JSON list of C-alpha atoms in Angstrom, two decimals:
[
{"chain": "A", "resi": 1, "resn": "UNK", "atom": "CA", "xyz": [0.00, 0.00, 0.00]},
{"chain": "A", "resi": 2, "resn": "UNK", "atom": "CA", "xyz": [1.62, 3.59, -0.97]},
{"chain": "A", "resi": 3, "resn": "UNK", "atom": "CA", "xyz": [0.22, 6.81, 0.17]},
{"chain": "A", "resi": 4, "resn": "UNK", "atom": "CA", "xyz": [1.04, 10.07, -0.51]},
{"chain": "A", "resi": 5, "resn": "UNK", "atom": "CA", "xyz": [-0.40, 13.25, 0.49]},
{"chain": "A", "resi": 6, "resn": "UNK", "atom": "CA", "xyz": [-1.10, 17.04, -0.02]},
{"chain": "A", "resi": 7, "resn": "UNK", "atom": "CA", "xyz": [-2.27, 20.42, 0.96]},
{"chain": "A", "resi": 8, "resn": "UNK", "atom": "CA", "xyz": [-4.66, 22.32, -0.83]},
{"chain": "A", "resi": 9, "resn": "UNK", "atom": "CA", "xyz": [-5.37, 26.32, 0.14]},
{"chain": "A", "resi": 10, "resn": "UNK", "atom": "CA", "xyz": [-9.25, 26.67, 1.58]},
{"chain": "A", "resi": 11, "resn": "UNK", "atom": "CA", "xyz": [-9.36, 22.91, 2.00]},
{"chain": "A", "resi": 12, "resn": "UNK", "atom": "CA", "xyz": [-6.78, 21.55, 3.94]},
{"chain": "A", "resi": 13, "resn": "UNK", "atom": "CA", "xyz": [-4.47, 18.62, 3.91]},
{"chain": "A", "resi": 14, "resn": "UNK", "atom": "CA", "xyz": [-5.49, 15.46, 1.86]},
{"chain": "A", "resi": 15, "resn": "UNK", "atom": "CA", "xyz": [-3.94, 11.79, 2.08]},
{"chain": "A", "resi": 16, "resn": "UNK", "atom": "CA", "xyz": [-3.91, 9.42, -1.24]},
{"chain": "A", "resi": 17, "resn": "UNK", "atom": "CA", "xyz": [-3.53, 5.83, -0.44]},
{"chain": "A", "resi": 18, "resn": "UNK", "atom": "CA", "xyz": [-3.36, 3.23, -3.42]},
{"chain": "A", "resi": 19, "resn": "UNK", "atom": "CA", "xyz": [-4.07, -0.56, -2.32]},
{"chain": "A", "resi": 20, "resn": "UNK", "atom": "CA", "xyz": [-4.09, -3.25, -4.06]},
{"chain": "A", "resi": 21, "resn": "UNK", "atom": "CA", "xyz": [-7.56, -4.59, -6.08]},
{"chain": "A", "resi": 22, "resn": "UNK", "atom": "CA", "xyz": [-9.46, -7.17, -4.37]},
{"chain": "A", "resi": 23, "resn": "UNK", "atom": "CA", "xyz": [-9.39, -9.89, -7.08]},
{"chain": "A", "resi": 24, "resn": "UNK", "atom": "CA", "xyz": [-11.69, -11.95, -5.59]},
{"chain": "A", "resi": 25, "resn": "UNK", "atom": "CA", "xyz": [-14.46, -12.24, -7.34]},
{"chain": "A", "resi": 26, "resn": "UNK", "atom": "CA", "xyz": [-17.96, -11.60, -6.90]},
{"chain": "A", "resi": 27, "resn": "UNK", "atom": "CA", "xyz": [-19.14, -15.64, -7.85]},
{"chain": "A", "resi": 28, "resn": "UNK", "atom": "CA", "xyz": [-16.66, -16.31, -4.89]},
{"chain": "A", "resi": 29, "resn": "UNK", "atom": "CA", "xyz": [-18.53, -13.48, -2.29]},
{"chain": "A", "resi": 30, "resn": "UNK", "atom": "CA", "xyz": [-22.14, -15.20, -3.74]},
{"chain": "A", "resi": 31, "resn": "UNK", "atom": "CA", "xyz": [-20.43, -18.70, -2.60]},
{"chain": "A", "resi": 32, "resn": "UNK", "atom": "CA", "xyz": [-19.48, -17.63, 0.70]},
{"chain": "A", "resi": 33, "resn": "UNK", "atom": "CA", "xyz": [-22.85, -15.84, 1.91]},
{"chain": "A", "resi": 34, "resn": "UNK", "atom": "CA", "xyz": [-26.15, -17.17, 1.99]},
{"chain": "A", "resi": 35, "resn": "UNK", "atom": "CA", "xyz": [-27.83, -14.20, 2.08]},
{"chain": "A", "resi": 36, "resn": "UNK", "atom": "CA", "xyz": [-26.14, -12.75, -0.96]},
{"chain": "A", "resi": 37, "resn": "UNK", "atom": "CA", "xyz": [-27.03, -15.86, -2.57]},
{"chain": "A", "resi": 38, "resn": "UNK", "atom": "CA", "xyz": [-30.39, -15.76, -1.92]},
{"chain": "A", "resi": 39, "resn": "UNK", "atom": "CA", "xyz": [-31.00, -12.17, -2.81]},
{"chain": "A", "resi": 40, "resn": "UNK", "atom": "CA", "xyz": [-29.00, -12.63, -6.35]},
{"chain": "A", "resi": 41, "resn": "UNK", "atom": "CA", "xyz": [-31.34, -15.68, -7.00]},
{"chain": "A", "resi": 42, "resn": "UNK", "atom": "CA", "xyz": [-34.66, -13.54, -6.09]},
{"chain": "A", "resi": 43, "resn": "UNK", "atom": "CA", "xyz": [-33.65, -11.03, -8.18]},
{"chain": "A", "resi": 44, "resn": "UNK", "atom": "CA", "xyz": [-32.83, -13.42, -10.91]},
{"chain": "A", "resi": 45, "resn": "UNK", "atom": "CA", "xyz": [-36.53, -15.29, -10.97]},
{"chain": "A", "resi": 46, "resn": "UNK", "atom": "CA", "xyz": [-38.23, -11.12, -10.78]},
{"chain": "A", "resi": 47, "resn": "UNK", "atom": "CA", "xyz": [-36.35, -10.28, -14.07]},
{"chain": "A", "resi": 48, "resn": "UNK", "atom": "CA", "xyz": [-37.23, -13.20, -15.18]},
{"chain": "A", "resi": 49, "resn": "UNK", "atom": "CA", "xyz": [-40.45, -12.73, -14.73]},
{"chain": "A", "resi": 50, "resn": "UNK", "atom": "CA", "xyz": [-40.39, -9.22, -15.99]},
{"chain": "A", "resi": 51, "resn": "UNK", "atom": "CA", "xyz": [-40.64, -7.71, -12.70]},
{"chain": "A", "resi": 52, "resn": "UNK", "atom": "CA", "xyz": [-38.42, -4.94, -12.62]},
{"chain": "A", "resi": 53, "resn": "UNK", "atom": "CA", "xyz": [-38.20, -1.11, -13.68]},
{"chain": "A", "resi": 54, "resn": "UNK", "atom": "CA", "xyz": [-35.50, -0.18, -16.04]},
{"chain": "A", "resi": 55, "resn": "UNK", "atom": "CA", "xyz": [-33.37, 2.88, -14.60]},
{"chain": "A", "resi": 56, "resn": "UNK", "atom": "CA", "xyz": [-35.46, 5.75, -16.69]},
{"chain": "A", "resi": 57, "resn": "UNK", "atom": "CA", "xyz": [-38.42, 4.38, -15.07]},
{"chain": "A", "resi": 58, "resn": "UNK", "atom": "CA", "xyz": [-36.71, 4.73, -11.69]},
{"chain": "A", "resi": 59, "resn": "UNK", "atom": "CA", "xyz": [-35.32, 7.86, -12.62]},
{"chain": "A", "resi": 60, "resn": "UNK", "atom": "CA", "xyz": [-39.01, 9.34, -13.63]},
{"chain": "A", "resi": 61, "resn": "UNK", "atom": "CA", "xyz": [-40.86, 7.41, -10.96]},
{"chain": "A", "resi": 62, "resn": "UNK", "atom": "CA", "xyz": [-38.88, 10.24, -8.26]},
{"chain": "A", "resi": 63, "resn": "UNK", "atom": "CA", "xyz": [-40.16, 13.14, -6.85]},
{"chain": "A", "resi": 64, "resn": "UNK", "atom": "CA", "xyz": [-39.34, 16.19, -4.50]},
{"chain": "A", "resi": 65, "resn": "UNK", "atom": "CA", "xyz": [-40.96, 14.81, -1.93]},
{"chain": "A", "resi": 66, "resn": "UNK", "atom": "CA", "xyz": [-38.77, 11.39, -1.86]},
{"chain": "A", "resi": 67, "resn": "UNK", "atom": "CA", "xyz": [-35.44, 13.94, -1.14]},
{"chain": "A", "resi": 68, "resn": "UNK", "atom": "CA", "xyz": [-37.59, 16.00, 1.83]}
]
């Protein structure tokens, strides 16, 4: 892990730290927790099914009032 940092004027100081990528991947998180398996395979059988709203319909589907 490397790090390096910074000061910006108005701001204040600021630390980068690069890490390495978690290569692990998500088939092997899905494998180790039930619960994440379960909620992948539910969500499989809905879009299956057709039950879902594309991201436009989520998008237009908000209000105002959702943010109060």
């Amino acid at each position: 892990m490397n790090s390096c940092g910074g000061f910006i004027p108005g701001k204040g100081k600021f630390t980068i730290v690069l890490q390495e990528e978690d290569s692990q991947s998500i088939a092997a998180d899905v494998e180790s927790d039930d619960e994440l398996r379960e909620m992948i395979e539910k969500s499989l059988e809905a879009y299956k099914r057709g039950d879902y709203m594309t991201t436009s319909e989520s998008i237009k589907s908000l209000s105002p009032k959702d943010f109060a």
